[in-house]
C-alpha cells in the first residue's frame, strides 16, 4: 500500500480533474454532468476557490504516492455538521485510497472546523462508497428517494451519519 495524503486543490490539478471526472465511472454515481463540459474543471476550480475563501467548502486533492488520484471536499452543512464529497480515479480503485482520504478529510473537519457530526449520502447502487463510509465509522441512518431537479431524481440513496 502506497501513501495517501490530501492537500488543498491547486490550479495544476485542473487537467487531472478534467480527465477523470469526464469518465462515466465517476459521473454514474455522483452529480458530475456527463458528458462533462470541455472547460468544466476550470470552472469548478473557480467555484470551489470562491467557496473556500468564504469558508463554506474545503476542496482537496487526493495524492497516492504523490500522484493525483482523486478529490475530496469537506462542506459545511449546519453549525457543527459537515458533509464530504469524494471520488477516486478508476485506475486507483480498491487500493484503500478512498477510505484513507475520507479518514483524513474527517480529521480536518474535526480539528480545523470543529465539526461534531458528519452526514453524507450515496446511491444504494454504490456499495463501494457505502463501504468506505462504514470503514470510517459512519452508521446507516435511512434510505430515501432523491428529489426532483437532481441528476439522480427518483433513485434510492442511503444517508450515513458519523457522530464524534
Ligand atoms: C467510492 C470510491 C470513492 C471508493 O474508492 P476506493 O479508493 O476504491 O475505496 P477503497 O479501496 O478504500 O474501499 C472500497 C471498498 O468497497 C468494496 N467494494 C468495491 N466494489 C464493491 C461492490 N461492487 N460491492 C461491495 N463492495 C465493493 C471494496 O472491496 C472495499 O472494501 P474492503 O476494503 O472492505 O474490501 C470510488 O469507487 C469512486 O470514486 N467511485 C465513483 C465516485 C463516487 O461514487 N463517489 C462517491 C459518491 S457518494
PDB file of C-alpha atoms and ligand atoms in Angstrom:
ATOM      1  CA  UNK A   1       0.000   0.000   0.000  1.00  0.00           C
ATOM      2  CA  UNK A   2       1.399   3.365  -1.047  1.00  0.00           C
ATOM      3  CA  UNK A   3       0.985   6.586   0.863  1.00  0.00           C
ATOM      4  CA  UNK A   4      -2.231   8.588   0.791  1.00  0.00           C
ATOM      5  CA  UNK A   5      -2.336  12.264   1.645  1.00  0.00           C
ATOM      6  CA  UNK A   6      -4.712  15.130   0.952  1.00  0.00           C
ATOM      7  CA  UNK A   7      -3.838  18.747   0.282  1.00  0.00           C
ATOM      8  CA  UNK A   8      -5.862  21.768  -0.863  1.00  0.00           C
ATOM      9  CA  UNK A   9      -6.687  21.642  -4.571  1.00  0.00           C
ATOM     10  CA  UNK A  10      -4.334  23.703  -6.759  1.00  0.00           C
ATOM     11  CA  UNK A  11      -4.539  25.128 -10.276  1.00  0.00           C
ATOM     12  CA  UNK A  12      -2.131  22.453 -11.525  1.00  0.00           C
ATOM     13  CA  UNK A  13      -4.742  19.777 -10.642  1.00  0.00           C
ATOM     14  CA  UNK A  14      -7.260  21.095 -13.211  1.00  0.00           C
ATOM     15  CA  UNK A  15      -6.143  18.826 -16.126  1.00  0.00           C
ATOM     16  CA  UNK A  16      -6.385  15.728 -13.906  1.00  0.00           C
ATOM     17  CA  UNK A  17      -9.844  16.707 -12.645  1.00  0.00           C
ATOM     18  CA  UNK A  18     -10.946  17.326 -16.245  1.00  0.00           C
ATOM     19  CA  UNK A  19      -9.633  13.947 -17.410  1.00  0.00           C
ATOM     20  CA  UNK A  20     -11.020  11.855 -14.573  1.00  0.00           C
ATOM     21  CA  UNK A  21     -14.435  13.382 -13.949  1.00  0.00           C
ATOM     22  CA  UNK A  22     -15.161  13.122 -17.675  1.00  0.00           C
ATOM     23  CA  UNK A  23     -15.280   9.358 -17.151  1.00  0.00           C
ATOM     24  CA  UNK A  24     -18.658   7.662 -16.977  1.00  0.00           C
ATOM     25  CA  UNK A  25     -17.492   5.637 -13.976  1.00  0.00           C
ATOM     26  CA  UNK A  26     -17.270   8.856 -11.938  1.00  0.00           C
ATOM     27  CA  UNK A  27     -20.387  10.505 -13.398  1.00  0.00           C
ATOM     28  CA  UNK A  28     -22.573   7.421 -12.811  1.00  0.00           C
ATOM     29  CA  UNK A  29     -22.628   7.755  -9.007  1.00  0.00           C
ATOM     30  CA  UNK A  30     -22.043  11.493  -8.498  1.00  0.00           C
ATOM     31  CA  UNK A  31     -23.698  14.760  -9.511  1.00  0.00           C
ATOM     32  CA  UNK A  32     -20.995  15.373 -12.127  1.00  0.00           C
ATOM     33  CA  UNK A  33     -22.641  16.004 -15.531  1.00  0.00           C
ATOM     34  CA  UNK A  34     -21.973  13.603 -18.390  1.00  0.00           C
ATOM     35  CA  UNK A  35     -20.735  14.387 -20.996  1.00  0.00           C
ATOM     36  CA  UNK A  36     -18.536  16.699 -18.965  1.00  0.00           C
ATOM     37  CA  UNK A  37     -18.104  20.205 -20.461  1.00  0.00           C
ATOM     38  CA  UNK A  38     -14.756  20.996 -22.102  1.00  0.00           C
ATOM     39  CA  UNK A  39     -13.750  23.632 -19.515  1.00  0.00           C
ATOM     40  CA  UNK A  40     -15.742  22.073 -16.674  1.00  0.00           C
ATOM     41  CA  UNK A  41     -12.798  21.551 -14.342  1.00  0.00           C
ATOM     42  CA  UNK A  42     -11.558  25.123 -14.814  1.00  0.00           C
ATOM     43  CA  UNK A  43     -14.993  26.464 -13.895  1.00  0.00           C
ATOM     44  CA  UNK A  44     -15.264  24.026 -10.957  1.00  0.00           C
ATOM     45  CA  UNK A  45     -11.887  25.227  -9.682  1.00  0.00           C
ATOM     46  CA  UNK A  46     -13.075  28.862  -9.728  1.00  0.00           C
ATOM     47  CA  UNK A  47     -16.293  27.990  -7.896  1.00  0.00           C
ATOM     48  CA  UNK A  48     -14.640  25.926  -5.166  1.00  0.00           C
ATOM     49  CA  UNK A  49     -11.887  28.511  -4.690  1.00  0.00           C
ATOM     50  CA  UNK A  50     -14.548  31.188  -4.041  1.00  0.00           C
ATOM     51  CA  UNK A  51     -16.422  28.870  -1.641  1.00  0.00           C
ATOM     52  CA  UNK A  52     -13.208  28.096   0.179  1.00  0.00           C
ATOM     53  CA  UNK A  53     -12.481  31.800   0.627  1.00  0.00           C
ATOM     54  CA  UNK A  54     -15.920  32.154   2.241  1.00  0.00           C
ATOM     55  CA  UNK A  55     -15.233  29.140   4.470  1.00  0.00           C
ATOM     56  CA  UNK A  56     -18.125  27.076   3.072  1.00  0.00           C
ATOM     57  CA  UNK A  57     -16.153  24.340   1.334  1.00  0.00           C
ATOM     58  CA  UNK A  58     -12.647  22.894   1.558  1.00  0.00           C
ATOM     59  CA  UNK A  59     -11.643  21.110  -1.660  1.00  0.00           C
ATOM     60  CA  UNK A  60      -8.685  18.706  -1.505  1.00  0.00           C
ATOM     61  CA  UNK A  61      -6.672  16.708  -3.994  1.00  0.00           C
ATOM     62  CA  UNK A  62      -6.094  13.072  -3.009  1.00  0.00           C
ATOM     63  CA  UNK A  63      -2.498  12.043  -3.674  1.00  0.00           C
ATOM     64  CA  UNK A  64      -1.322   8.441  -3.847  1.00  0.00           C
ATOM     65  CA  UNK A  65       2.459   8.302  -3.570  1.00  0.00           C
ATOM     66  CA  UNK A  66       2.323  11.982  -4.589  1.00  0.00           C
ATOM     67  CA  UNK A  67       0.397  11.169  -7.785  1.00  0.00           C
ATOM     68  CA  UNK A  68      -3.014  12.866  -8.265  1.00  0.00           C
ATOM     69  CA  UNK A  69      -5.611  10.136  -7.611  1.00  0.00           C
ATOM     70  CA  UNK A  70      -8.882  11.965  -6.899  1.00  0.00           C
ATOM     71  CA  UNK A  71     -10.586  14.696  -4.950  1.00  0.00           C
ATOM     72  CA  UNK A  72     -12.461  15.082  -1.681  1.00  0.00           C
ATOM     73  CA  UNK A  73     -14.291  18.135  -0.343  1.00  0.00           C
ATOM     74  CA  UNK A  74     -15.394  18.938   3.177  1.00  0.00           C
ATOM     75  CA  UNK A  75     -18.553  21.022   3.211  1.00  0.00           C
ATOM     76  CA  UNK A  76     -20.322  22.924   5.973  1.00  0.00           C
ATOM     77  CA  UNK A  77     -23.940  21.737   6.262  1.00  0.00           C
ATOM     78  CA  UNK A  78     -25.138  23.299   9.514  1.00  0.00           C
ATOM     79  CA  UNK A  79     -23.411  24.637  12.592  1.00  0.00           C
ATOM     80  CA  UNK A  80     -21.245  21.759  13.801  1.00  0.00           C
ATOM     81  CA  UNK A  81     -22.211  19.451  10.928  1.00  0.00           C
ATOM     82  CA  UNK A  82     -20.078  18.644   7.915  1.00  0.00           C
ATOM     83  CA  UNK A  83     -20.514  16.642   4.723  1.00  0.00           C
ATOM     84  CA  UNK A  84     -17.959  15.081   2.421  1.00  0.00           C
ATOM     85  CA  UNK A  85     -17.988  14.544  -1.343  1.00  0.00           C
ATOM     86  CA  UNK A  86     -15.302  12.437  -2.978  1.00  0.00           C
ATOM     87  CA  UNK A  87     -14.157  10.480  -5.984  1.00  0.00           C
ATOM     88  CA  UNK A  88     -11.119   8.375  -6.742  1.00  0.00           C
ATOM     89  CA  UNK A  89      -9.907   7.922 -10.346  1.00  0.00           C
ATOM     90  CA  UNK A  90     -10.996   4.450 -11.559  1.00  0.00           C
ATOM     91  CA  UNK A  91      -7.428   3.224 -12.157  1.00  0.00           C
ATOM     92  CA  UNK A  92      -6.804   3.729  -8.405  1.00  0.00           C
ATOM     93  CA  UNK A  93      -9.914   1.941  -7.106  1.00  0.00           C
ATOM     94  CA  UNK A  94      -9.867  -0.786  -4.455  1.00  0.00           C
ATOM     95  CA  UNK A  95      -6.464   0.054  -3.004  1.00  0.00           C
ATOM     96  CA  UNK A  96      -7.871   1.623   0.168  1.00  0.00           C
ATOM     97  CA  UNK A  97      -7.321   5.177  -1.121  1.00  0.00           C
ATOM     98  CA  UNK A  98     -10.948   6.327  -0.729  1.00  0.00           C
ATOM     99  CA  UNK A  99     -11.066   5.010   2.838  1.00  0.00           C
ATOM    100  CA  UNK A 100      -7.872   6.799   3.850  1.00  0.00           C
ATOM    101  CA  UNK A 101      -8.871  10.048   2.117  1.00  0.00           C
ATOM    102  CA  UNK A 102     -12.222  10.097   3.949  1.00  0.00           C
ATOM    103  CA  UNK A 103     -10.403   9.498   7.235  1.00  0.00           C
ATOM    104  CA  UNK A 104      -8.103  12.465   6.606  1.00  0.00           C
ATOM    105  CA  UNK A 105     -10.945  14.736   5.486  1.00  0.00           C
ATOM    106  CA  UNK A 106     -12.875  13.920   8.665  1.00  0.00           C
ATOM    107  CA  UNK A 107      -9.818  14.661  10.799  1.00  0.00           C
ATOM    108  CA  UNK A 108      -9.597  18.042   9.054  1.00  0.00           C
ATOM    109  CA  UNK A 109     -13.296  18.718   9.697  1.00  0.00           C
ATOM    110  CA  UNK A 110     -12.962  17.854  13.390  1.00  0.00           C
ATOM    111  CA  UNK A 111      -9.687  19.635  14.051  1.00  0.00           C
ATOM    112  CA  UNK A 112      -9.969  22.733  11.862  1.00  0.00           C
ATOM    113  CA  UNK A 113     -13.725  23.264  11.595  1.00  0.00           C
ATOM    114  CA  UNK A 114     -14.766  21.792  14.950  1.00  0.00           C
ATOM    115  CA  UNK A 115     -17.441  19.603  13.383  1.00  0.00           C
ATOM    116  CA  UNK A 116     -19.181  17.260  15.804  1.00  0.00           C
ATOM    117  CA  UNK A 117     -21.148  15.358  13.198  1.00  0.00           C
ATOM    118  CA  UNK A 118     -20.899  14.385   9.532  1.00  0.00           C
ATOM    119  CA  UNK A 119     -23.743  13.420   7.210  1.00  0.00           C
ATOM    120  CA  UNK A 120     -23.224  12.033   3.737  1.00  0.00           C
ATOM    121  CA  UNK A 121     -25.369  10.256   1.162  1.00  0.00           C
ATOM    122  CA  UNK A 122     -24.628   7.762  -1.548  1.00  0.00           C
ATOM    123  CA  UNK A 123     -26.733   5.845  -4.029  1.00  0.00           C
ATOM    124  CA  UNK A 124     -27.875   2.396  -2.918  1.00  0.00           C
ATOM    125  CA  UNK A 125     -26.283   1.224  -6.173  1.00  0.00           C
ATOM    126  CA  UNK A 126     -22.879   2.431  -4.975  1.00  0.00           C
ATOM    127  CA  UNK A 127     -21.867  -0.217  -2.409  1.00  0.00           C
ATOM    128  CA  UNK A 128     -18.209   0.736  -2.676  1.00  0.00           C
ATOM    129  CA  UNK A 129     -18.925   4.228  -1.330  1.00  0.00           C
ATOM    130  CA  UNK A 130     -21.136   2.863   1.447  1.00  0.00           C
ATOM    131  CA  UNK A 131     -18.287   0.560   2.424  1.00  0.00           C
ATOM    132  CA  UNK A 132     -15.809   3.461   2.530  1.00  0.00           C
ATOM    133  CA  UNK A 133     -18.145   5.321   4.898  1.00  0.00           C
ATOM    134  CA  UNK A 134     -18.728   2.271   7.108  1.00  0.00           C
ATOM    135  CA  UNK A 135     -14.988   1.639   7.338  1.00  0.00           C
ATOM    136  CA  UNK A 136     -14.726   5.181   8.718  1.00  0.00           C
ATOM    137  CA  UNK A 137     -17.325   4.586  11.409  1.00  0.00           C
ATOM    138  CA  UNK A 138     -20.363   6.070   9.630  1.00  0.00           C
ATOM    139  CA  UNK A 139     -23.674   4.405  10.511  1.00  0.00           C
ATOM    140  CA  UNK A 140     -26.540   3.847   8.105  1.00  0.00           C
ATOM    141  CA  UNK A 141     -29.449   6.176   9.032  1.00  0.00           C
ATOM    142  CA  UNK A 142     -32.143   5.739   6.378  1.00  0.00           C
ATOM    143  CA  UNK A 143     -32.993   5.106   2.781  1.00  0.00           C
ATOM    144  CA  UNK A 144     -34.676   7.890   0.809  1.00  0.00           C
ATOM    145  CA  UNK A 145     -35.737   8.761  -2.703  1.00  0.00           C
ATOM    146  CA  UNK A 146     -33.743  11.512  -4.417  1.00  0.00           C
ATOM    147  CA  UNK A 147     -35.906  14.585  -5.093  1.00  0.00           C
ATOM    148  CA  UNK A 148     -36.691  16.397  -8.324  1.00  0.00           C
ATOM    149  CA  UNK A 149     -34.168  18.594 -10.092  1.00  0.00           C
ATOM    150  CA  UNK A 150     -31.302  16.323  -9.164  1.00  0.00           C
ATOM    151  CA  UNK A 151     -29.371  14.301 -11.716  1.00  0.00           C
ATOM    152  CA  UNK A 152     -30.352  11.062  -9.952  1.00  0.00           C
ATOM    153  CA  UNK A 153     -34.002  12.098  -9.383  1.00  0.00           C
ATOM    154  CA  UNK A 154     -36.159   9.154  -8.319  1.00  0.00           C
ATOM    155  CA  UNK A 155     -33.263   6.856  -7.430  1.00  0.00           C
ATOM    156  CA  UNK A 156     -32.813   5.451  -3.932  1.00  0.00           C
ATOM    157  CA  UNK A 157     -29.959   6.689  -1.751  1.00  0.00           C
ATOM    158  CA  UNK A 158     -28.649   5.909   1.724  1.00  0.00           C
ATOM    159  CA  UNK A 159     -27.980   8.541   4.364  1.00  0.00           C
ATOM    160  CA  UNK A 160     -24.987   7.862   6.622  1.00  0.00           C
ATOM    161  CA  UNK A 161     -24.008   9.704   9.802  1.00  0.00           C
ATOM    162  CA  UNK A 162     -20.888   9.893  11.922  1.00  0.00           C
ATOM    163  CA  UNK A 163     -21.134  11.393  15.415  1.00  0.00           C
ATOM    164  CA  UNK A 164     -17.885  12.339  17.098  1.00  0.00           C
TER     165      UNK A 164
HETATM  166  C1  LIG B   1     -16.467   5.152  -3.972  1.00  0.00           C
HETATM  167  C2  LIG B   1     -14.979   5.299  -4.248  1.00  0.00           C
HETATM  168  C3  LIG B   1     -14.517   6.666  -3.798  1.00  0.00           C
HETATM  169  C4  LIG B   1     -14.209   4.222  -3.484  1.00  0.00           C
HETATM  170  O1  LIG B   1     -12.833   4.496  -3.610  1.00  0.00           O
HETATM  171  P1  LIG B   1     -11.729   3.344  -3.394  1.00  0.00           P
HETATM  172  O2  LIG B   1     -10.409   4.009  -3.302  1.00  0.00           O
HETATM  173  O3  LIG B   1     -11.907   2.298  -4.409  1.00  0.00           O
HETATM  174  O4  LIG B   1     -12.175   2.789  -1.948  1.00  0.00           O
HETATM  175  P2  LIG B   1     -11.427   1.738  -1.018  1.00  0.00           P
HETATM  176  O5  LIG B   1     -10.462   0.942  -1.826  1.00  0.00           O
HETATM  177  O6  LIG B   1     -10.900   2.468   0.163  1.00  0.00           O
HETATM  178  O7  LIG B   1     -12.647   0.838  -0.487  1.00  0.00           O
HETATM  179  C5  LIG B   1     -13.570   0.262  -1.386  1.00  0.00           C
HETATM  180  C6  LIG B   1     -14.338  -0.805  -0.643  1.00  0.00           C
HETATM  181  O8  LIG B   1     -15.505  -1.146  -1.404  1.00  0.00           O
HETATM  182  C7  LIG B   1     -15.506  -2.530  -1.666  1.00  0.00           C
HETATM  183  N1  LIG B   1     -16.176  -2.737  -2.951  1.00  0.00           N
HETATM  184  C8  LIG B   1     -15.749  -2.439  -4.189  1.00  0.00           C
HETATM  185  N2  LIG B   1     -16.677  -2.770  -5.101  1.00  0.00           N
HETATM  186  C9  LIG B   1     -17.729  -3.270  -4.400  1.00  0.00           C
HETATM  187  C10 LIG B   1     -19.004  -3.801  -4.764  1.00  0.00           C
HETATM  188  N3  LIG B   1     -19.393  -3.843  -6.044  1.00  0.00           N
HETATM  189  N4  LIG B   1     -19.825  -4.237  -3.774  1.00  0.00           N
HETATM  190  C11 LIG B   1     -19.458  -4.168  -2.476  1.00  0.00           C
HETATM  191  N5  LIG B   1     -18.250  -3.679  -2.067  1.00  0.00           N
HETATM  192  C12 LIG B   1     -17.419  -3.240  -3.032  1.00  0.00           C
HETATM  193  C13 LIG B   1     -14.043  -2.908  -1.683  1.00  0.00           C
HETATM  194  O9  LIG B   1     -13.863  -4.304  -1.519  1.00  0.00           O
HETATM  195  C14 LIG B   1     -13.544  -2.090  -0.492  1.00  0.00           C
HETATM  196  O10 LIG B   1     -13.958  -2.651   0.744  1.00  0.00           O
HETATM  197  P3  LIG B   1     -12.995  -3.599   1.630  1.00  0.00           P
HETATM  198  O11 LIG B   1     -11.788  -2.787   1.964  1.00  0.00           O
HETATM  199  O12 LIG B   1     -13.833  -3.945   2.806  1.00  0.00           O
HETATM  200  O13 LIG B   1     -12.636  -4.772   0.774  1.00  0.00           O
HETATM  201  C15 LIG B   1     -14.689   5.112  -5.774  1.00  0.00           C
HETATM  202  O14 LIG B   1     -15.230   3.896  -6.189  1.00  0.00           O
HETATM  203  C16 LIG B   1     -15.257   6.219  -6.641  1.00  0.00           C
HETATM  204  O15 LIG B   1     -14.636   7.265  -6.794  1.00  0.00           O
HETATM  205  N6  LIG B   1     -16.449   5.992  -7.255  1.00  0.00           N
HETATM  206  C17 LIG B   1     -17.029   6.974  -8.181  1.00  0.00           C
HETATM  207  C18 LIG B   1     -17.391   8.273  -7.496  1.00  0.00           C
HETATM  208  C19 LIG B   1     -18.269   8.043  -6.296  1.00  0.00           C
HETATM  209  O16 LIG B   1     -19.128   7.175  -6.321  1.00  0.00           O
HETATM  210  N7  LIG B   1     -18.049   8.842  -5.244  1.00  0.00           N
HETATM  211  C20 LIG B   1     -18.841   8.739  -4.042  1.00  0.00           C
HETATM  212  C21 LIG B   1     -20.162   9.367  -4.211  1.00  0.00           C
HETATM  213  S1  LIG B   1     -21.195   9.083  -2.774  1.00  0.00           S
END
